[in-house]
C-alpha cells in the first residue's frame, strides 16, 4: 500500500464560514430610516455614495445620512467593531465601489457581514469583478448573495458622470434595501 | 544507472500521481512533486519549527498557513528538504511587507515577490547569484520562489480568475529569487547593512523589472542618470510617489563604488534625481495627486516644476547580482513600499 498524497491546502482543519441564513429583515420603504455610507477609498467612490445618500434622503424619505466612514484598508473586510458602529448608527448601508481585485471581494464580504448583523446593505461593484465577488460570497458562506453591478470603469468618470451613475442605479439600490427587492 | 534502480523508478506511477495533483487544482500550471508523509517529515525536520505553528493569515478569507502546510507546498514546488528554512525565512520576510497582508495577492497589479538571499547558505544550497539571476536554470532559486506562489494559491486559496484578479500579471511572478553576488559586490552584504549578518533573506513585492543597459561610459553620474530616467518613467506612477530599487550588476556596482558611492549614496542620488517635470506628467494625465492618487491637474502647478518619483532615500533597495561581464542592471519597481528589514535563516540540522 503506497503512502497517501498529502493535501497542500490545510483546509482539513478549517471550520467553514457559517452559512448566511437569509438577509436582514427589510422595511417596505425607506421612510424615516438612517442611511450609512461605507467608502472603500477607490477613486469616485465617495462622490458616488454621497450622491446616493442625498437621493435616498431627498427622494425616498430617508431621515438622514447618519454615518459615513472610509475603510482603513480597502482590501480587507470590515471587522466587528466597524459593523457595530454601523449597526448603532444606521438602519441601511450602501457601500462600494468595488473596482479592483481585492476591494471588490472585500466589499462583498462587508455586505454579508452587515446582513449578518441585521442591517440591509447594498453593495456596488463594477462588472469586471463578478467572479471574484462570487468566490468571496462562497468563502463567506453566502453563495447566492446578490450585489449591484455597474459598468466598468468608474474611476475614470467625471463628477457629473458619477452623479448620473448614482441616479441610474438608485432604483436598484432602493430595491435592494427594501422589501421590494429583497423578495427576489 | 543499474537495471534494478531503473526498475524501481515507475514512470507510469509518477505520471498518475502528478495528474492527481493537477486534478485537485493544486498546480500553478507546471507539474508538482506529489508529497508523501516521509517526504513531509524530512522537510519538518529541516524546518526546525513546530508543524502546527501558524506563519501567516489572510483575513480576507479566514485562511491561514502553518509550517506543515508551507512544507507540503515547498515539497510540491520541487524544493529540497534542506532548502525549507530559506522558504520559511522568505515567507517571514514577505509577511513583513504591508501589502502582503493587504490586497497584494488579489491585486489587479499581480505583483511578484523579490527574494534575495545573503550568506554562506547560497553556496551550501546552490543559489545562483551570478549570471542569469532573473532567469531559470537553478533548482534552489526556482523552487523557493515557486513555493511562495503555491502557498498563496493553496493555503490562502487565491486562484487566478477567482480571488486573484491580475489584469496582465507580470513575467517572473513566483520565479524571482537569487543570491546577492557578495563575492563581486564592493559593499557589505545587503542583509548585513540592514542589521542581519550571515544567512538571511530580504524580500519585497515587485510591480515589474526594467533593464538598464549602459556599458559604454565610465562616468558614475551618467550611469546613475540612466537609472534615474528609468525610475522616473510616468507609467509606473499611480500614487503621489512610487517606490523602486536597483539590482546592480557587479560592473555597475564597482564603477559606482570606485567613484565613492556607498549603497546609501546610490539611493540618495536616485531619490534626488528620479522624476519628471509637471508638464511631462500633465501630458499623461498624472500631474496632480491631491488625495495621494495621481490624475489630471487643473493647470495651476508650475509646468517646469520637478516632481520626484521616490518618496526619499531611506527605503530604496540597492543590491548586487549577476555576472561581471556587461553593464546591465535591473530597475525593480515595488508594488507598494518596502519594510527594509531582513530575516535571518536559522541553521537547522535535519535528519
Coordinates of C-alpha atoms in Angstrom, one line a residue:
Chain A
X1 CA 0.0 0.0 0.0
X2 CA 1.7 3.3 -1.1
X3 CA 1.7 6.4 1.1
X4 CA -1.1 8.8 0.5
X5 CA -0.5 12.0 -1.5
X6 CA -0.8 14.9 1.0
X7 CA -3.2 17.9 0.6
X8 CA -1.4 21.3 0.5
X9 CA -4.4 23.5 1.4
X10 CA -4.6 23.0 5.1
X11 CA -8.4 23.0 4.8
X12 CA -8.9 19.8 6.7
X13 CA -8.5 21.8 9.9
X14 CA -10.7 24.6 8.7
X15 CA -14.1 25.4 10.0
X16 CA -16.0 26.7 7.1
X17 CA -17.9 30.0 7.4
X18 CA -21.3 29.7 8.9
X19 CA -23.9 29.8 6.2
X20 CA -25.8 33.1 5.9
X21 CA -29.4 32.1 6.7
X22 CA -31.4 34.8 4.7
X23 CA -30.9 38.5 4.5
X24 CA -31.6 41.1 7.2
X25 CA -35.2 42.0 7.6
X26 CA -36.3 44.8 5.2
X27 CA -38.9 47.5 5.6
X28 CA -41.4 48.2 2.8
X29 CA -39.8 51.6 2.1
X30 CA -37.0 53.9 3.4
X31 CA -39.2 56.4 5.2
X32 CA -37.5 57.7 8.3
X33 CA -34.6 55.3 8.1
X34 CA -31.0 56.4 8.8
X35 CA -28.6 55.8 6.0
X36 CA -25.0 54.6 6.4
X37 CA -22.3 55.0 3.7
X38 CA -19.1 53.0 3.7
X39 CA -16.5 54.3 1.3
X40 CA -13.8 51.8 0.1
X41 CA -11.3 54.6 -0.8
X42 CA -11.4 54.0 -4.5
X43 CA -11.5 56.9 -6.8
X44 CA -15.0 58.4 -7.2
X45 CA -16.5 56.0 -4.6
X46 CA -17.1 58.8 -2.0
X47 CA -18.7 61.0 -4.6
X48 CA -20.9 58.2 -5.8
X49 CA -22.0 57.3 -2.3
X50 CA -22.6 60.9 -1.2
X51 CA -24.9 61.4 -4.2
X52 CA -26.8 58.1 -3.5
X53 CA -27.2 59.2 0.2
X54 CA -28.5 62.6 -0.9
X55 CA -31.0 61.0 -3.3
X56 CA -32.2 58.5 -0.7
X57 CA -33.0 61.4 1.7
X58 CA -34.4 63.8 -0.9
X59 CA -36.5 61.4 -2.9
X60 CA -37.1 58.3 -0.9
X61 CA -37.9 59.7 2.6
X62 CA -34.8 58.5 4.4
X63 CA -34.3 60.5 7.6
X64 CA -30.6 61.4 7.1
X65 CA -27.1 60.2 6.2
X66 CA -26.1 59.2 9.8
X67 CA -22.7 57.7 9.4
X68 CA -20.0 58.0 6.7
X69 CA -16.7 56.2 7.0
X70 CA -13.8 55.4 4.8
X71 CA -12.4 52.0 5.1
X72 CA -8.9 51.8 6.8
X73 CA -7.9 49.1 4.3
X74 CA -9.8 48.7 1.1
X75 CA -8.6 45.1 0.6
X76 CA -9.7 43.8 4.0
X77 CA -13.3 43.2 5.1
X78 CA -14.6 45.4 7.9
X79 CA -14.2 44.0 11.4
X80 CA -16.9 43.5 14.1
X81 CA -16.1 47.0 15.6
X82 CA -17.0 48.8 12.3
X83 CA -20.1 46.6 11.8
X84 CA -21.2 47.5 15.4
X85 CA -20.7 51.3 14.7
X86 CA -22.9 51.0 11.6
X87 CA -25.4 48.8 13.5
X88 CA -25.6 51.5 16.1
X89 CA -25.9 54.5 13.8
X90 CA -27.7 53.3 10.6
X91 CA -30.8 51.3 9.5
X92 CA -29.5 50.6 6.0
X93 CA -26.0 50.8 4.4
X94 CA -24.7 51.4 0.9
X95 CA -21.1 50.5 0.2
X96 CA -18.7 50.4 -2.8
X97 CA -17.5 51.0 -5.4
X98 CA -15.7 47.7 -5.9
X99 CA -13.4 48.3 -8.9
X100 CA -10.3 46.4 -8.1
X101 CA -9.2 42.8 -7.3
X102 CA -9.1 42.9 -3.6
X103 CA -11.6 45.7 -2.8
X104 CA -14.4 44.1 -4.8
X105 CA -14.1 40.8 -2.9
X106 CA -13.9 42.7 0.4
X107 CA -17.0 44.8 -0.4
X108 CA -19.0 41.6 -0.9
X109 CA -17.7 40.3 2.5
X110 CA -18.7 43.7 4.0
X111 CA -22.2 43.4 2.7
X112 CA -22.6 39.9 4.1
X113 CA -21.2 41.0 7.5
X114 CA -23.7 43.8 7.6
X115 CA -26.6 41.4 6.7
X116 CA -25.5 39.1 9.5
X117 CA -25.7 42.0 11.9
X118 CA -29.3 42.6 10.8
X119 CA -28.6 45.7 8.6
X120 CA -29.8 45.7 5.0
X121 CA -26.9 46.5 2.7
X122 CA -26.5 47.4 -0.9
X123 CA -23.0 46.6 -2.4
X124 CA -22.0 48.1 -5.7
X125 CA -19.2 46.5 -7.8
X126 CA -18.2 47.1 -11.4
X127 CA -19.0 44.4 -13.9
X128 CA -15.3 43.4 -14.2
X129 CA -15.3 41.7 -10.8
X130 CA -18.2 39.3 -10.9
X131 CA -16.2 36.1 -10.4
X132 CA -14.1 37.4 -7.6
X133 CA -17.2 38.7 -5.8
X134 CA -18.9 35.3 -6.3
X135 CA -15.8 33.5 -4.9
X136 CA -15.8 35.7 -1.8
X137 CA -19.5 35.2 -1.3
X138 CA -18.9 31.4 -1.3
X139 CA -16.0 31.9 1.1
X140 CA -18.3 33.9 3.4
X141 CA -21.0 31.2 3.4
X142 CA -23.4 33.1 1.2
X143 CA -23.0 31.6 -2.3
X144 CA -26.2 33.2 -3.6
X145 CA -25.5 36.7 -2.2
X146 CA -26.6 39.4 -4.6
X147 CA -24.9 42.8 -5.2
X148 CA -25.5 45.6 -7.7
X149 CA -23.4 45.7 -10.8
X150 CA -22.4 48.8 -12.8
X151 CA -20.3 49.3 -15.9
X152 CA -16.5 49.2 -15.5
X153 CA -14.6 51.5 -15.1
X154 CA -15.9 54.0 -12.5
X155 CA -12.5 55.6 -11.6
X156 CA -12.2 57.5 -14.9
X157 CA -15.6 59.1 -14.8
X158 CA -16.0 62.9 -14.4
X159 CA -18.0 64.2 -11.4
X160 CA -21.2 64.7 -13.5
X161 CA -20.9 61.2 -14.8
X162 CA -20.5 59.8 -11.3
X163 CA -23.7 61.6 -10.2
X164 CA -25.5 60.4 -13.3
X165 CA -24.4 56.8 -12.4
X166 CA -25.8 57.2 -8.9
X167 CA -29.1 58.4 -10.3
X168 CA -29.3 55.5 -12.7
X169 CA -28.5 52.9 -10.0
X170 CA -30.9 54.4 -7.5
X171 CA -34.0 52.2 -8.2
X172 CA -31.8 49.1 -7.8
X173 CA -30.3 50.4 -4.6
X174 CA -33.7 51.2 -3.1
X175 CA -35.0 47.8 -4.2
X176 CA -32.1 46.1 -2.5
X177 CA -32.5 48.0 0.7
X178 CA -36.3 47.4 1.0
X179 CA -38.7 44.5 0.9
X180 CA -39.4 45.2 -2.8
X181 CA -36.0 44.0 -4.0
X182 CA -35.2 41.6 -1.2
X183 CA -38.0 39.3 -2.1
X184 CA -36.2 38.0 -5.1
Chain B
X1 CA 22.1 3.6 -13.5
X2 CA 21.7 -0.1 -12.7
X3 CA 18.8 -2.2 -14.1
X4 CA 17.5 -2.7 -10.5
X5 CA 17.3 1.1 -9.9
X6 CA 15.7 1.7 -13.3
X7 CA 13.0 -0.9 -12.5
X8 CA 12.3 0.8 -9.2
X9 CA 11.5 4.1 -10.9
X10 CA 8.0 3.7 -12.2
X11 CA 7.2 6.4 -14.7
X12 CA 3.5 5.4 -15.0
X13 CA 3.1 5.7 -11.2
X14 CA 4.8 9.1 -11.2
X15 CA 2.6 10.3 -14.1
X16 CA -0.6 9.2 -12.3
X17 CA 0.5 10.9 -9.1
X18 CA 1.3 14.2 -11.0
X19 CA -2.1 14.0 -12.8
X20 CA -3.8 13.5 -9.4
X21 CA -2.2 16.8 -8.2
X22 CA -3.5 18.6 -11.3
X23 CA -7.0 17.2 -10.8
X24 CA -7.1 18.6 -7.3
X25 CA -6.4 22.1 -8.6
X26 CA -3.1 22.4 -6.6
X27 CA -0.8 23.2 -9.6
X28 CA 0.4 26.6 -10.9
X29 CA 0.3 25.1 -14.3
X30 CA 3.5 23.0 -14.2
X31 CA 3.9 19.5 -12.8
X32 CA 4.1 19.2 -9.0
X33 CA 6.1 16.8 -6.9
X34 CA 3.5 14.6 -5.1
X35 CA 4.2 14.7 -1.4
X36 CA 4.1 11.8 1.0
X37 CA 4.4 11.7 4.8
X38 CA 8.0 10.6 4.8
X39 CA 9.0 13.5 2.5
X40 CA 7.0 15.9 4.6
X41 CA 8.8 14.6 7.7
X42 CA 12.1 15.4 6.2
X43 CA 11.0 19.0 5.5
X44 CA 9.7 19.4 9.0
X45 CA 13.0 18.1 10.4
X46 CA 14.9 20.7 8.4
X47 CA 12.4 23.4 9.2
X48 CA 13.1 23.1 12.9
X49 CA 9.8 24.7 13.8
X50 CA 6.6 23.1 15.2
X51 CA 4.4 21.8 12.4
X52 CA 1.3 23.5 13.8
X53 CA 2.8 26.9 14.1
X54 CA 0.8 29.5 12.2
X55 CA 3.1 31.6 10.0
X56 CA 0.6 33.6 8.0
X57 CA -3.1 34.7 7.9
X58 CA -5.3 36.0 5.2
X59 CA -8.1 37.9 7.0
X60 CA -10.0 38.4 3.7
X61 CA -10.8 34.7 3.5
X62 CA -10.2 33.5 7.1
X63 CA -7.4 31.2 5.8
X64 CA -4.1 30.6 7.5
X65 CA -0.8 28.8 6.7
X66 CA 1.1 26.6 9.2
X67 CA 4.6 25.3 9.0
X68 CA 3.2 21.9 7.9
X69 CA 1.2 23.4 5.0
X70 CA 4.1 25.5 3.9
X71 CA 6.3 22.4 3.9
X72 CA 3.9 20.4 1.7
X73 CA 3.8 23.3 -0.8
X74 CA 7.6 23.7 -0.7
X75 CA 8.0 20.0 -1.4
X76 CA 5.4 20.1 -4.2
X77 CA 7.3 23.1 -5.7
X78 CA 10.4 20.9 -6.0
X79 CA 12.4 22.2 -3.1
X80 CA 15.0 20.0 -1.5
X81 CA 14.2 19.5 2.3
X82 CA 17.3 21.4 3.3
X83 CA 16.1 24.5 1.5
X84 CA 12.9 24.7 3.6
X85 CA 14.4 27.1 6.2
X86 CA 15.0 29.5 3.3
X87 CA 11.4 29.2 2.3
X88 CA 10.3 29.9 5.9
X89 CA 12.5 33.0 6.1
X90 CA 11.5 34.2 2.7
X91 CA 7.8 33.8 3.7
X92 CA 8.5 35.7 7.0
X93 CA 10.2 38.5 5.1
X94 CA 7.3 38.8 2.8
X95 CA 4.8 38.8 5.7
X96 CA 6.6 41.9 7.0
X97 CA 5.5 43.7 3.8
X98 CA 2.4 45.8 4.5
X99 CA 0.9 44.9 1.1
X100 CA 1.3 41.2 1.6
X101 CA -1.2 41.2 4.4
X102 CA -3.4 43.7 2.5
X103 CA -4.6 43.0 -1.0
X104 CA -1.4 42.2 -2.9
X105 CA -2.2 38.6 -3.7
X106 CA -5.6 39.6 -5.2
X107 CA -4.5 42.7 -6.9
X108 CA -5.0 43.7 -10.5
X109 CA -1.3 44.5 -10.5
X110 CA -0.4 40.9 -9.9
X111 CA 2.8 41.6 -8.1
X112 CA 5.8 39.2 -7.9
X113 CA 7.9 38.5 -4.8
X114 CA 11.5 39.5 -5.0
X115 CA 13.6 37.3 -2.7
X116 CA 17.3 38.0 -2.1
X117 CA 19.5 35.5 -0.2
X118 CA 22.7 36.5 1.6
X119 CA 25.3 34.5 3.4
X120 CA 27.2 31.2 3.0
X121 CA 23.9 29.4 2.6
X122 CA 23.9 30.5 -1.0
X123 CA 26.8 28.2 -1.8
X124 CA 25.8 25.4 0.6
X125 CA 22.3 25.1 -1.1
X126 CA 23.2 26.1 -4.6
X127 CA 21.6 29.5 -5.0
X128 CA 22.7 31.3 -8.2
X129 CA 23.9 34.8 -7.5
X130 CA 25.9 35.4 -10.7
X131 CA 24.9 35.0 -14.4
X132 CA 21.2 35.0 -15.2
X133 CA 19.8 35.7 -11.8
X134 CA 16.5 36.8 -13.1
X135 CA 16.3 33.7 -15.4
X136 CA 15.9 30.0 -15.0
X137 CA 18.3 27.2 -14.5
X138 CA 18.9 26.7 -10.8
X139 CA 16.8 24.5 -8.6
X140 CA 17.2 26.4 -5.3
X141 CA 16.3 29.8 -7.0
X142 CA 13.4 28.4 -9.0
X143 CA 11.8 26.3 -6.3
X144 CA 11.9 28.7 -3.4
X145 CA 10.1 31.4 -5.4
X146 CA 7.6 28.8 -6.7
X147 CA 7.0 27.5 -3.2
X148 CA 5.8 31.0 -2.1
X149 CA 3.3 31.0 -5.1
X150 CA 2.0 27.6 -4.2
X151 CA 1.5 28.6 -0.5
X152 CA -0.6 31.6 -1.7
X153 CA -2.6 29.5 -4.1
X154 CA -3.2 26.5 -1.9
X155 CA -3.0 27.7 1.7
X156 CA -4.7 31.1 1.1
X157 CA -7.0 29.8 -1.6
X158 CA -6.1 32.7 -4.0
X159 CA -6.6 31.3 -7.5
X160 CA -6.2 33.2 -10.8
X161 CA -9.5 34.5 -12.3
X162 CA -11.2 33.9 -8.9
X163 CA -9.7 35.8 -5.9
X164 CA -6.6 36.6 -7.9
X165 CA -7.5 39.4 -10.3
X166 CA -4.3 40.3 -12.1
X167 CA -5.1 42.3 -15.2
X168 CA -2.0 41.0 -17.0
X169 CA 0.3 40.0 -14.2
X170 CA 4.0 40.2 -14.9
X171 CA 6.8 37.9 -16.1
X172 CA 8.6 36.3 -13.3
X173 CA 5.8 36.0 -10.8
X174 CA 6.8 33.3 -8.4
X175 CA 10.2 33.0 -10.1
X176 CA 12.4 35.8 -8.7
X177 CA 14.8 34.5 -6.1
X178 CA 18.6 34.8 -6.1
X179 CA 21.7 35.2 -4.0
X180 CA 23.4 38.6 -3.7
X181 CA 26.7 38.4 -5.5
X182 CA 28.7 39.2 -2.4
X183 CA 31.9 38.0 -3.9
X184 CA 31.9 40.7 -6.6
X185 CA 30.0 43.4 -4.7
X186 CA 32.1 46.3 -3.5
X187 CA 29.9 46.7 -0.4
X188 CA 29.0 44.7 2.7
X189 CA 26.1 42.2 2.1
X190 CA 22.6 43.7 1.8
X191 CA 21.2 42.0 4.8
X192 CA 24.3 42.9 6.9
X193 CA 23.8 46.6 6.0
X194 CA 20.2 46.1 7.2
X195 CA 21.4 44.6 10.5
X196 CA 21.4 40.8 9.9
X197 CA 24.8 39.2 9.4
X198 CA 25.3 35.8 7.8
X199 CA 22.5 33.8 6.3
X200 CA 19.4 36.0 5.7
X201 CA 16.6 36.7 3.3
X202 CA 15.5 40.2 2.2
X203 CA 12.2 40.4 0.3
X204 CA 9.5 42.7 -1.1
X205 CA 6.8 42.7 -3.8
X206 CA 7.6 43.9 -7.3
X207 CA 5.3 45.5 -9.8
X208 CA 7.8 44.8 -12.5
X209 CA 11.5 44.9 -13.6
X210 CA 13.1 47.0 -16.3
X211 CA 16.7 46.6 -17.5
X212 CA 19.2 49.5 -18.0
X213 CA 21.9 48.6 -20.4
X214 CA 24.7 51.1 -20.1
X215 CA 28.2 49.7 -20.8
X216 CA 30.0 52.4 -22.8
X217 CA 30.6 55.1 -20.2
X218 CA 32.9 55.1 -17.2
X219 CA 31.1 58.1 -15.6
X220 CA 29.3 57.2 -12.5
X221 CA 26.8 60.0 -12.7
X222 CA 25.9 59.2 -16.3
X223 CA 25.1 55.6 -15.2
X224 CA 23.1 56.9 -12.3
X225 CA 21.2 59.3 -14.5
X226 CA 20.3 56.3 -16.8
X227 CA 18.8 54.5 -13.8
X228 CA 17.0 57.7 -12.6
X229 CA 15.4 58.1 -16.1
X230 CA 14.0 54.6 -16.0
X231 CA 12.8 55.0 -12.4
X232 CA 11.2 58.3 -13.3
X233 CA 9.0 56.8 -16.1
X234 CA 5.5 58.1 -15.7
X235 CA 3.8 54.8 -16.5
X236 CA 4.8 53.4 -13.1
X237 CA 3.2 56.2 -11.1
X238 CA -0.3 55.9 -9.8
X239 CA 0.2 57.4 -6.4
X240 CA 2.0 60.6 -5.3
X241 CA 5.3 58.8 -5.2
X242 CA 6.4 55.3 -6.3
X243 CA 9.0 53.0 -4.7
X244 CA 11.8 51.5 -6.7
X245 CA 15.2 49.9 -6.3
X246 CA 18.1 48.7 -8.4
X247 CA 19.7 45.3 -8.7
X248 CA 23.2 46.4 -9.9
X249 CA 25.4 44.1 -11.9
X250 CA 28.9 43.8 -10.5
X251 CA 30.3 46.1 -13.2
X252 CA 28.0 49.0 -12.3
X253 CA 28.3 48.4 -8.6
X254 CA 32.1 48.5 -8.8
X255 CA 32.1 51.6 -11.0
X256 CA 29.9 53.4 -8.6
X257 CA 31.9 52.3 -5.5
X258 CA 35.2 53.4 -7.1
X259 CA 33.6 56.8 -7.6
X260 CA 32.9 56.9 -3.9
X261 CA 29.3 55.8 -3.7
X262 CA 28.1 53.6 -0.9
X263 CA 24.7 51.8 -1.2
X264 CA 23.1 54.7 0.7
X265 CA 24.9 57.1 -1.6
X266 CA 23.4 55.5 -4.7
X267 CA 20.0 55.6 -3.0
X268 CA 20.3 59.3 -2.2
X269 CA 21.4 60.2 -5.7
X270 CA 18.5 58.3 -7.3
X271 CA 15.9 59.8 -4.8
X272 CA 17.2 63.3 -5.7
X273 CA 17.2 62.9 -9.5
X274 CA 14.5 60.4 -10.5
X275 CA 11.3 62.2 -11.6
X276 CA 9.5 64.1 -14.3
X277 CA 8.5 67.7 -14.8
X278 CA 4.9 68.7 -14.1
X279 CA 4.5 69.4 -17.8
X280 CA 5.6 65.9 -18.7
X281 CA 3.2 64.4 -16.1
X282 CA 0.4 66.7 -17.3
X283 CA 0.8 65.3 -20.8
X284 CA -0.1 61.8 -19.5
X285 CA -2.8 63.0 -17.0
X286 CA -0.8 62.4 -13.9
X287 CA 0.4 65.8 -12.8
X288 CA -1.7 66.1 -9.6
X289 CA -2.2 63.9 -6.5
X290 CA -4.5 65.9 -4.2
X291 CA -5.5 62.9 -2.2
X292 CA -2.5 60.8 -2.9
X293 CA -3.8 59.3 -6.2
X294 CA -2.4 60.7 -9.4
X295 CA -4.7 62.2 -12.0
X296 CA -5.1 65.2 -14.3
X297 CA -4.4 68.5 -12.5
X298 CA -6.1 71.9 -13.1
X299 CA -3.0 73.6 -14.7
X300 CA -2.3 75.7 -11.6
X301 CA 1.1 74.0 -10.9
X302 CA 4.3 75.4 -12.4
X303 CA 4.8 73.4 -15.6
X304 CA 8.6 73.4 -15.3
X305 CA 8.5 72.2 -11.7
X306 CA 10.2 68.9 -11.0
X307 CA 8.2 66.1 -9.2
X308 CA 10.3 63.4 -7.6
X309 CA 9.4 59.7 -8.1
X310 CA 10.8 58.3 -4.9
X311 CA 9.5 59.3 -1.5
X312 CA 13.0 59.6 -0.2
X313 CA 16.4 57.8 0.0
X314 CA 15.6 55.6 3.1
X315 CA 13.8 52.6 1.5
X316 CA 15.5 52.4 -1.9
X317 CA 16.6 48.8 -2.3
X318 CA 20.1 48.5 -3.7
X319 CA 21.6 45.0 -4.2
X320 CA 24.3 43.4 -6.4
X321 CA 23.7 40.3 -8.5
X322 CA 24.5 38.9 -11.9
X323 CA 27.7 38.3 -13.9
X324 CA 30.6 40.7 -14.2
X325 CA 30.5 40.7 -17.9
X326 CA 28.5 43.7 -19.0
X327 CA 26.9 46.9 -17.7
X328 CA 23.4 45.6 -17.4
X329 CA 21.4 46.3 -14.3
X330 CA 17.7 46.0 -13.3
X331 CA 15.4 48.7 -12.0
X332 CA 12.9 47.0 -9.8
X333 CA 9.6 48.7 -9.2
X334 CA 8.0 47.9 -5.9
X335 CA 4.3 47.1 -5.7
X336 CA 3.9 49.2 -2.6
X337 CA 6.5 50.1 0.0
X338 CA 9.3 48.1 1.5
X339 CA 9.9 47.1 5.1
X340 CA 13.6 47.5 4.7
X341 CA 14.1 44.5 7.0
X342 CA 16.0 41.3 6.6
X343 CA 15.1 37.9 8.2
X344 CA 17.8 35.5 9.4
X345 CA 17.9 32.0 8.1
X346 CA 18.4 29.8 11.1
X347 CA 20.8 26.9 10.9
X348 CA 19.0 23.6 11.3
X349 CA 20.2 20.0 11.3
X350 CA 17.6 17.9 9.7
X351 CA 18.0 14.2 9.5

